[in-house]
Amino acid sequence: MIAGLLLLYYEFFKVGLFAIGGGLATLPFLYDLADKYDWFTQKMVGDMIAISESTPGPIGVNMATYVGFQNYGIIGAIVSTLGLVSPSIIIIILIARFLQSFSDHPVVKRVFSGLRPTVTGLIGAVAVSLVVAEVISSSVYESQGISLAMFQWKAVVLFLILLVATNRYKKHPLFYIAIAAAVGILFQF
Amino acid sequence: MRLLWNLFWTFARIGVFTFGGGLTMLPMLQAEIVEKNHWADDDELLNYYAIGQCTPGIIAVNTATFIGYKQAGIKGGIVATLGMIFPSLVIISIIAGVLTTFADNVTVQHAFAAVRVAVGAMVVNTVVKMWKSSVKNQMAMVLAIIVFLASMFLPISPIAIVLLGAVCGLVLPSLGKEGKA
């Protein structure tokens, strides 16, 4: 248990250290963790995003709490969340002390000119994986190869409708999540 | 002590009323930090927020640490951060507990299968928005596409990719230029 908690702290410390830019920046790292440990599956990352988007608080913190709780209960939730915020506390205190105009520093600006497209590409890859996992049936693909039969048509239709809707109407994510849940129950996803 | 208490509860309140994090928390920060507690003026707040954006970690947490530190030193930074994460810990633990109980329920499984589709659509939209705001020239476009492909098809850790992206920014000054993408 102690070893597991330490590992949880260490892994979320790394997430906090390398997830830069906020919002979904923690996502590629969580996807990677799902691959590395049996704490949660990549499918569960989708559930986690839905829960985080529908509850208050920063998404990264919510996801860390959720993963920690699922594996070691309340203690796990606390440990993974503290792991996630530890690098922030250390780095921000150092910066607040020494560098007043950190974000205007030319080196910082240059590093960020590389980081922004990189993070976009990383999250883009997760986005594609998330969608593929839902619209394509992996069992049909494995037995028959690439064919029309591998598509989960209900999911494809819902995805296309929601893609247009979320782009057009700026409603709260909770709105779309609630609608999707109802559709899922009605049409037996 | 009163100041620390106040920092904790102020950021706990901000945590409760911030959905999704990021920019959505700015109005709440303005009301609590600038207008109510006078811990910073509008310009300072934006400055803290900008620093929070370009330092590792969650933006909301970084901003909380910064303001807490400015008010009450290292203790203040830690207390403000704990305040910020407190509501998430409580709310998510309750939800996770409830969900674990219902995870095997068929209806819940149907609902979540469709919810994951919705999440996929929302994340795709976020990426499109990020692309518009952060890919400002052809070289940035090439970098984003290479990262996308590498991350999709190679067994390479996102940490290594982030570090390589930072190095690219350092050695390729034209990445930061405004231009056509």
mmCIF file of N, CA, C and O in Angstrom, chain A residues 91-172:
data_model
loop_
_atom_site.group_PDB
_atom_site.id
_atom_site.type_symbol
_atom_site.label_atom_id
_atom_site.label_comp_id
_atom_site.label_asym_id
_atom_site.label_seq_id
_atom_site.Cartn_x
_atom_site.Cartn_y
_atom_site.Cartn_z
ATOM 1 N N ILE A 91 7.855 25.405 -7.933
ATOM 2 C CA ILE A 91 8.296 26.249 -9.044
ATOM 3 C C ILE A 91 7.769 27.685 -8.912
ATOM 4 O O ILE A 91 8.501 28.653 -9.090
ATOM 5 N N ILE A 92 6.498 27.814 -8.554
ATOM 6 C CA ILE A 92 5.918 29.155 -8.458
ATOM 7 C C ILE A 92 6.593 29.961 -7.343
ATOM 8 O O ILE A 92 6.869 31.142 -7.492
ATOM 9 N N ILE A 93 6.887 29.300 -6.226
ATOM 10 C CA ILE A 93 7.524 30.035 -5.137
ATOM 11 C C ILE A 93 8.920 30.507 -5.557
ATOM 12 O O ILE A 93 9.315 31.634 -5.287
ATOM 13 N N LEU A 94 9.637 29.659 -6.291
ATOM 14 C CA LEU A 94 10.954 30.071 -6.792
ATOM 15 C C LEU A 94 10.821 31.254 -7.749
ATOM 16 O O LEU A 94 11.560 32.241 -7.665
ATOM 17 N N ILE A 95 9.845 31.148 -8.648
ATOM 18 C CA ILE A 95 9.675 32.202 -9.647
ATOM 19 C C ILE A 95 9.219 33.500 -8.992
ATOM 20 O O ILE A 95 9.715 34.579 -9.305
ATOM 21 N N ALA A 96 8.289 33.388 -8.047
ATOM 22 C CA ALA A 96 7.777 34.589 -7.380
ATOM 23 C C ALA A 96 8.914 35.307 -6.664
ATOM 24 O O ALA A 96 8.932 36.524 -6.536
ATOM 25 N N ARG A 97 9.896 34.545 -6.225
ATOM 26 C CA ARG A 97 10.991 35.139 -5.477
ATOM 27 C C ARG A 97 12.004 35.816 -6.407
ATOM 28 O O ARG A 97 12.471 36.907 -6.124
ATOM 29 N N PHE A 98 12.338 35.137 -7.505
ATOM 30 C CA PHE A 98 13.469 35.628 -8.297
ATOM 31 C C PHE A 98 13.087 36.371 -9.568
ATOM 32 O O PHE A 98 13.795 37.256 -10.000
ATOM 33 N N LEU A 99 12.005 35.974 -10.189
ATOM 34 C CA LEU A 99 11.729 36.533 -11.504
ATOM 35 C C LEU A 99 10.374 37.198 -11.540
ATOM 36 O O LEU A 99 9.338 36.543 -11.588
ATOM 37 N N GLN A 100 10.347 38.509 -11.517
ATOM 38 C CA GLN A 100 9.065 39.204 -11.539
ATOM 39 C C GLN A 100 8.396 39.104 -12.904
ATOM 40 O O GLN A 100 7.214 38.887 -13.024
ATOM 41 N N SER A 101 9.206 39.294 -13.952
ATOM 42 C CA SER A 101 8.590 39.331 -15.282
ATOM 43 C C SER A 101 8.918 38.063 -16.054
ATOM 44 O O SER A 101 9.335 38.092 -17.195
ATOM 45 N N PHE A 102 8.695 36.938 -15.373
ATOM 46 C CA PHE A 102 9.028 35.627 -15.934
ATOM 47 C C PHE A 102 8.428 35.421 -17.323
ATOM 48 O O PHE A 102 9.111 35.029 -18.263
ATOM 49 N N SER A 103 7.125 35.736 -17.457
ATOM 50 C CA SER A 103 6.457 35.400 -18.719
ATOM 51 C C SER A 103 6.910 36.287 -19.878
ATOM 52 O O SER A 103 6.642 35.970 -21.032
ATOM 53 N N ASP A 104 7.606 37.413 -19.565
ATOM 54 C CA ASP A 104 8.093 38.274 -20.652
ATOM 55 C C ASP A 104 9.538 37.964 -21.029
ATOM 56 O O ASP A 104 10.085 38.567 -21.949
ATOM 57 N N HIS A 105 10.155 37.062 -20.285
ATOM 58 C CA HIS A 105 11.562 36.756 -20.557
ATOM 59 C C HIS A 105 11.705 36.124 -21.948
ATOM 60 O O HIS A 105 10.945 35.232 -22.305
ATOM 61 N N PRO A 106 12.698 36.611 -22.771
ATOM 62 C CA PRO A 106 12.812 36.096 -24.135
ATOM 63 C C PRO A 106 13.012 34.583 -24.215
ATOM 64 O O PRO A 106 12.452 33.937 -25.112
ATOM 65 N N VAL A 107 13.777 34.010 -23.275
ATOM 66 C CA VAL A 107 13.993 32.560 -23.328
ATOM 67 C C VAL A 107 12.681 31.827 -23.068
ATOM 68 O O VAL A 107 12.334 30.860 -23.757
ATOM 69 N N VAL A 108 11.912 32.314 -22.088
ATOM 70 C CA VAL A 108 10.621 31.690 -21.783
ATOM 71 C C VAL A 108 9.711 31.774 -23.003
ATOM 72 O O VAL A 108 9.037 30.810 -23.372
ATOM 73 N N LYS A 109 9.720 32.940 -23.651
ATOM 74 C CA LYS A 109 8.870 33.108 -24.837
ATOM 75 C C LYS A 109 9.249 32.117 -25.931
ATOM 76 O O LYS A 109 8.381 31.556 -26.605
ATOM 77 N N ARG A 110 10.553 31.910 -26.104
ATOM 78 C CA ARG A 110 10.993 30.983 -27.147
ATOM 79 C C ARG A 110 10.620 29.560 -26.807
ATOM 80 O O ARG A 110 10.130 28.816 -27.660
ATOM 81 N N VAL A 111 10.847 29.181 -25.561
ATOM 82 C CA VAL A 111 10.471 27.820 -25.155
ATOM 83 C C VAL A 111 8.979 27.612 -25.435
ATOM 84 O O VAL A 111 8.567 26.571 -25.958
ATOM 85 N N PHE A 112 8.176 28.622 -25.144
ATOM 86 C CA PHE A 112 6.733 28.460 -25.338
ATOM 87 C C PHE A 112 6.313 28.451 -26.786
ATOM 88 O O PHE A 112 5.308 27.829 -27.135
ATOM 89 N N SER A 113 7.096 29.108 -27.636
ATOM 90 C CA SER A 113 6.756 29.039 -29.055
ATOM 91 C C SER A 113 6.901 27.608 -29.559
ATOM 92 O O SER A 113 6.246 27.206 -30.507
ATOM 93 N N GLY A 114 7.744 26.794 -28.901
ATOM 94 C CA GLY A 114 7.849 25.383 -29.256
ATOM 95 C C GLY A 114 6.840 24.526 -28.510
ATOM 96 O O GLY A 114 6.313 23.564 -29.033
ATOM 97 N N LEU A 115 6.567 24.913 -27.251
ATOM 98 C CA LEU A 115 5.667 24.085 -26.432
ATOM 99 C C LEU A 115 4.224 24.138 -26.912
ATOM 100 O O LEU A 115 3.525 23.135 -26.888
ATOM 101 N N ARG A 116 3.784 25.325 -27.360
ATOM 102 C CA ARG A 116 2.362 25.442 -27.725
ATOM 103 C C ARG A 116 1.963 24.489 -28.852
ATOM 104 O O ARG A 116 1.007 23.721 -28.691
ATOM 105 N N PRO A 117 2.688 24.506 -29.995
ATOM 106 C CA PRO A 117 2.311 23.524 -31.039
ATOM 107 C C PRO A 117 2.495 22.079 -30.567
ATOM 108 O O PRO A 117 1.713 21.200 -30.939
ATOM 109 N N THR A 118 3.511 21.834 -29.720
ATOM 110 C CA THR A 118 3.759 20.467 -29.241
ATOM 111 C C THR A 118 2.578 19.956 -28.428
ATOM 112 O O THR A 118 2.098 18.834 -28.638
ATOM 113 N N VAL A 119 2.113 20.790 -27.495
ATOM 114 C CA VAL A 119 0.995 20.370 -26.649
ATOM 115 C C VAL A 119 -0.260 20.173 -27.499
ATOM 116 O O VAL A 119 -1.035 19.236 -27.278
ATOM 117 N N THR A 120 -0.437 21.043 -28.507
ATOM 118 C CA THR A 120 -1.586 20.885 -29.411
ATOM 119 C C THR A 120 -1.525 19.530 -30.114
ATOM 120 O O THR A 120 -2.529 18.813 -30.183
ATOM 121 N N GLY A 121 -0.343 19.163 -30.617
ATOM 122 C CA GLY A 121 -0.188 17.873 -31.296
ATOM 123 C C GLY A 121 -0.441 16.704 -30.352
ATOM 124 O O GLY A 121 -1.105 15.735 -30.708
ATOM 125 N N LEU A 122 0.063 16.821 -29.122
ATOM 126 C CA LEU A 122 -0.108 15.741 -28.132
ATOM 127 C C LEU A 122 -1.577 15.527 -27.800
ATOM 128 O O LEU A 122 -2.074 14.397 -27.783
ATOM 129 N N ILE A 123 -2.283 16.630 -27.533
ATOM 130 C CA ILE A 123 -3.694 16.500 -27.173
ATOM 131 C C ILE A 123 -4.497 16.063 -28.393
ATOM 132 O O ILE A 123 -5.468 15.310 -28.270
ATOM 133 N N GLY A 124 -4.062 16.493 -29.585
ATOM 134 C CA GLY A 124 -4.713 16.049 -30.812
ATOM 135 C C GLY A 124 -4.666 14.531 -30.935
ATOM 136 O O GLY A 124 -5.660 13.891 -31.295
ATOM 137 N N ALA A 125 -3.508 13.941 -30.604
ATOM 138 C CA ALA A 125 -3.377 12.482 -30.691
ATOM 139 C C ALA A 125 -4.325 11.797 -29.708
ATOM 140 O O ALA A 125 -4.960 10.786 -30.039
ATOM 141 N N VAL A 126 -4.446 12.370 -28.500
ATOM 142 C CA VAL A 126 -5.384 11.783 -27.528
ATOM 143 C C VAL A 126 -6.811 11.899 -28.053
ATOM 144 O O VAL A 126 -7.608 10.959 -27.934
ATOM 145 N N ALA A 127 -7.136 13.067 -28.641
ATOM 146 C CA ALA A 127 -8.490 13.279 -29.158
ATOM 147 C C ALA A 127 -8.839 12.189 -30.170
ATOM 148 O O ALA A 127 -9.909 11.570 -30.086
ATOM 149 N N VAL A 128 -7.917 11.928 -31.096
ATOM 150 C CA VAL A 128 -8.177 10.913 -32.119
ATOM 151 C C VAL A 128 -8.343 9.533 -31.467
ATOM 152 O O VAL A 128 -9.265 8.781 -31.790
ATOM 153 N N SER A 129 -7.469 9.219 -30.495
ATOM 154 C CA SER A 129 -7.578 7.912 -29.834
ATOM 155 C C SER A 129 -8.905 7.760 -29.107
ATOM 156 O O SER A 129 -9.523 6.696 -29.136
ATOM 157 N N LEU A 130 -9.326 8.849 -28.428
ATOM 158 C CA LEU A 130 -10.595 8.805 -27.690
ATOM 159 C C LEU A 130 -11.753 8.512 -28.637
ATOM 160 O O LEU A 130 -12.623 7.693 -28.350
ATOM 161 N N VAL A 131 -11.757 9.200 -29.784
ATOM 162 C CA VAL A 131 -12.855 9.033 -30.737
ATOM 163 C C VAL A 131 -12.812 7.634 -31.354
ATOM 164 O O VAL A 131 -13.832 6.939 -31.410
ATOM 165 N N VAL A 132 -11.614 7.217 -31.783
ATOM 166 C CA VAL A 132 -11.480 5.903 -32.430
ATOM 167 C C VAL A 132 -11.947 4.792 -31.487
ATOM 168 O O VAL A 132 -12.649 3.863 -31.888
ATOM 169 N N ALA A 133 -11.603 4.922 -30.203
ATOM 170 C CA ALA A 133 -11.980 3.881 -29.238
ATOM 171 C C ALA A 133 -13.492 3.723 -29.151
ATOM 172 O O ALA A 133 -13.991 2.636 -28.842
ATOM 173 N N GLU A 134 -14.239 4.803 -29.430
ATOM 174 C CA GLU A 134 -15.699 4.726 -29.299
ATOM 175 C C GLU A 134 -16.410 4.401 -30.611
ATOM 176 O O GLU A 134 -17.452 3.773 -30.601
ATOM 177 N N VAL A 135 -15.875 4.867 -31.747
ATOM 178 C CA VAL A 135 -16.613 4.674 -33.001
ATOM 179 C C VAL A 135 -16.205 3.399 -33.752
ATOM 180 O O VAL A 135 -16.874 3.003 -34.680
ATOM 181 N N ILE A 136 -15.081 2.801 -33.335
ATOM 182 C CA ILE A 136 -14.658 1.578 -34.020
ATOM 183 C C ILE A 136 -14.663 0.414 -33.035
ATOM 184 O O ILE A 136 -14.162 0.525 -31.923
ATOM 185 N N SER A 137 -15.245 -0.692 -33.462
ATOM 186 C CA SER A 137 -15.283 -1.865 -32.603
ATOM 187 C C SER A 137 -13.977 -2.626 -32.781
ATOM 188 O O SER A 137 -13.691 -3.149 -33.854
ATOM 189 N N SER A 138 -13.178 -2.691 -31.713
ATOM 190 C CA SER A 138 -11.854 -3.295 -31.851
ATOM 191 C C SER A 138 -11.968 -4.796 -32.128
ATOM 192 O O SER A 138 -11.146 -5.363 -32.836
ATOM 193 N N SER A 139 -13.023 -5.444 -31.605
ATOM 194 C CA SER A 139 -13.126 -6.891 -31.820
ATOM 195 C C SER A 139 -13.430 -7.207 -33.293
ATOM 196 O O SER A 139 -12.874 -8.143 -33.857
ATOM 197 N N VAL A 140 -14.333 -6.379 -33.912
ATOM 198 C CA VAL A 140 -14.632 -6.609 -35.334
ATOM 199 C C VAL A 140 -13.400 -6.304 -36.181
ATOM 200 O O VAL A 140 -13.070 -7.032 -37.117
ATOM 201 N N TYR A 141 -12.680 -5.239 -35.829
ATOM 202 C CA TYR A 141 -11.483 -4.874 -36.581
ATOM 203 C C TYR A 141 -10.446 -5.986 -36.515
ATOM 204 O O TYR A 141 -9.824 -6.334 -37.525
ATOM 205 N N GLU A 142 -10.286 -6.572 -35.341
ATOM 206 C CA GLU A 142 -9.282 -7.618 -35.186
ATOM 207 C C GLU A 142 -9.641 -8.894 -35.951
ATOM 208 O O GLU A 142 -8.767 -9.572 -36.470
ATOM 209 N N SER A 143 -10.944 -9.203 -36.023
ATOM 210 C CA SER A 143 -11.311 -10.448 -36.713
ATOM 211 C C SER A 143 -11.470 -10.263 -38.217
ATOM 212 O O SER A 143 -11.189 -11.165 -38.992
ATOM 213 N N GLN A 144 -11.917 -9.062 -38.672
ATOM 214 C CA GLN A 144 -12.195 -8.900 -40.104
ATOM 215 C C GLN A 144 -11.302 -7.880 -40.799
ATOM 216 O O GLN A 144 -11.426 -7.667 -42.000
ATOM 217 N N GLY A 145 -10.441 -7.214 -40.073
ATOM 218 C CA GLY A 145 -9.638 -6.162 -40.682
ATOM 219 C C GLY A 145 -10.490 -4.931 -40.959
ATOM 220 O O GLY A 145 -11.586 -4.792 -40.418
ATOM 221 N N ILE A 146 -9.951 -4.053 -41.822
ATOM 222 C CA ILE A 146 -10.665 -2.803 -42.088
ATOM 223 C C ILE A 146 -11.893 -3.075 -42.950
ATOM 224 O O ILE A 146 -11.786 -3.614 -44.050
ATOM 225 N N SER A 147 -13.072 -2.739 -42.434
ATOM 226 C CA SER A 147 -14.305 -2.933 -43.201
ATOM 227 C C SER A 147 -15.365 -1.996 -42.645
ATOM 228 O O SER A 147 -15.192 -1.422 -41.568
ATOM 229 N N LEU A 148 -16.466 -1.867 -43.355
ATOM 230 C CA LEU A 148 -17.550 -1.013 -42.888
ATOM 231 C C LEU A 148 -18.164 -1.544 -41.598
ATOM 232 O O LEU A 148 -18.686 -0.802 -40.784
ATOM 233 N N ALA A 149 -18.058 -2.881 -41.431
ATOM 234 C CA ALA A 149 -18.684 -3.514 -40.269
ATOM 235 C C ALA A 149 -18.020 -3.103 -38.960
ATOM 236 O O ALA A 149 -18.590 -3.266 -37.889
ATOM 237 N N MET A 150 -16.793 -2.572 -39.055
ATOM 238 C CA MET A 150 -16.094 -2.257 -37.810
ATOM 239 C C MET A 150 -16.628 -0.983 -37.156
ATOM 240 O O MET A 150 -16.380 -0.731 -35.985
ATOM 241 N N PHE A 151 -17.389 -0.166 -37.902
ATOM 242 C CA PHE A 151 -17.891 1.077 -37.311
ATOM 243 C C PHE A 151 -19.088 0.824 -36.405
ATOM 244 O O PHE A 151 -19.964 0.031 -36.732
ATOM 245 N N GLN A 152 -19.094 1.496 -35.267
ATOM 246 C CA GLN A 152 -20.269 1.475 -34.392
ATOM 247 C C GLN A 152 -21.130 2.642 -34.842
ATOM 248 O O GLN A 152 -20.877 3.778 -34.462
ATOM 249 N N TRP A 153 -22.142 2.347 -35.665
ATOM 250 C CA TRP A 153 -22.829 3.446 -36.362
ATOM 251 C C TRP A 153 -23.546 4.402 -35.436
ATOM 252 O O TRP A 153 -23.583 5.600 -35.684
ATOM 253 N N LYS A 154 -24.118 3.884 -34.356
ATOM 254 C CA LYS A 154 -24.793 4.784 -33.409
ATOM 255 C C LYS A 154 -23.805 5.832 -32.886
ATOM 256 O O LYS A 154 -24.103 7.021 -32.809
ATOM 257 N N ALA A 155 -22.595 5.341 -32.556
ATOM 258 C CA ALA A 155 -21.586 6.251 -32.011
ATOM 259 C C ALA A 155 -21.109 7.246 -33.072
ATOM 260 O O ALA A 155 -20.876 8.416 -32.775
ATOM 261 N N VAL A 156 -20.983 6.763 -34.314
ATOM 262 C CA VAL A 156 -20.529 7.657 -35.393
ATOM 263 C C VAL A 156 -21.516 8.807 -35.569
ATOM 264 O O VAL A 156 -21.129 9.979 -35.627
ATOM 265 N N VAL A 157 -22.813 8.474 -35.611
ATOM 266 C CA VAL A 157 -23.844 9.505 -35.802
ATOM 267 C C VAL A 157 -23.833 10.499 -34.642
ATOM 268 O O VAL A 157 -23.802 11.718 -34.841
ATOM 269 N N LEU A 158 -23.824 9.968 -33.431
ATOM 270 C CA LEU A 158 -23.817 10.856 -32.255
ATOM 271 C C LEU A 158 -22.583 11.754 -32.270
ATOM 272 O O LEU A 158 -22.664 12.956 -31.998
ATOM 273 N N PHE A 159 -21.440 11.168 -32.613
ATOM 274 C CA PHE A 159 -20.193 11.947 -32.641
ATOM 275 C C PHE A 159 -20.302 13.110 -33.633
ATOM 276 O O PHE A 159 -19.967 14.249 -33.298
ATOM 277 N N LEU A 160 -20.778 12.821 -34.838
ATOM 278 C CA LEU A 160 -20.851 13.874 -35.857
ATOM 279 C C LEU A 160 -21.820 14.988 -35.432
ATOM 280 O O LEU A 160 -21.510 16.173 -35.563
ATOM 281 N N ILE A 161 -22.963 14.590 -34.901
ATOM 282 C CA ILE A 161 -23.933 15.602 -34.449
ATOM 283 C C ILE A 161 -23.318 16.474 -33.354
ATOM 284 O O ILE A 161 -23.385 17.704 -33.393
ATOM 285 N N LEU A 162 -22.683 15.829 -32.374
ATOM 286 C CA LEU A 162 -22.133 16.588 -31.255
ATOM 287 C C LEU A 162 -20.929 17.425 -31.675
ATOM 288 O O LEU A 162 -20.689 18.499 -31.136
ATOM 289 N N LEU A 163 -20.185 16.932 -32.659
ATOM 290 C CA LEU A 163 -19.034 17.698 -33.138
ATOM 291 C C LEU A 163 -19.501 19.047 -33.694
ATOM 292 O O LEU A 163 -18.952 20.098 -33.371
ATOM 293 N N VAL A 164 -20.546 18.993 -34.510
ATOM 294 C CA VAL A 164 -21.090 20.231 -35.078
ATOM 295 C C VAL A 164 -21.723 21.081 -33.977
ATOM 296 O O VAL A 164 -21.486 22.285 -33.886
ATOM 297 N N ALA A 165 -22.496 20.433 -33.095
ATOM 298 C CA ALA A 165 -23.222 21.181 -32.065
ATOM 299 C C ALA A 165 -22.266 21.877 -31.093
ATOM 300 O O ALA A 165 -22.434 23.058 -30.789
ATOM 301 N N THR A 166 -21.234 21.149 -30.631
ATOM 302 C CA THR A 166 -20.334 21.765 -29.642
ATOM 303 C C THR A 166 -19.530 22.887 -30.275
ATOM 304 O O THR A 166 -19.108 23.813 -29.600
ATOM 305 N N ASN A 167 -19.328 22.797 -31.588
ATOM 306 C CA ASN A 167 -18.593 23.852 -32.265
ATOM 307 C C ASN A 167 -19.464 25.087 -32.456
ATOM 308 O O ASN A 167 -19.010 26.213 -32.342
ATOM 309 N N ARG A 168 -20.745 24.857 -32.718
ATOM 310 C CA ARG A 168 -21.650 25.946 -33.051
ATOM 311 C C ARG A 168 -22.261 26.632 -31.848
ATOM 312 O O ARG A 168 -22.318 27.844 -31.768
ATOM 313 N N TYR A 169 -22.751 25.831 -30.912
ATOM 314 C CA TYR A 169 -23.447 26.401 -29.754
ATOM 315 C C TYR A 169 -22.567 26.260 -28.528
ATOM 316 O O TYR A 169 -22.224 25.161 -28.134
ATOM 317 N N LYS A 170 -22.184 27.400 -27.977
ATOM 318 C CA LYS A 170 -21.265 27.368 -26.835
ATOM 319 C C LYS A 170 -22.027 27.095 -25.552
ATOM 320 O O LYS A 170 -22.208 27.967 -24.725
ATOM 321 N N LYS A 171 -22.532 25.897 -25.419
ATOM 322 C CA LYS A 171 -23.217 25.520 -24.179
ATOM 323 C C LYS A 171 -22.200 24.923 -23.212
ATOM 324 O O LYS A 171 -21.120 24.503 -23.604
ATOM 325 N N HIS A 172 -22.565 24.886 -21.941
ATOM 326 C CA HIS A 172 -21.700 24.283 -20.938
ATOM 327 C C HIS A 172 -21.516 22.786 -21.259
ATOM 328 O O HIS A 172 -22.477 22.135 -21.673
#
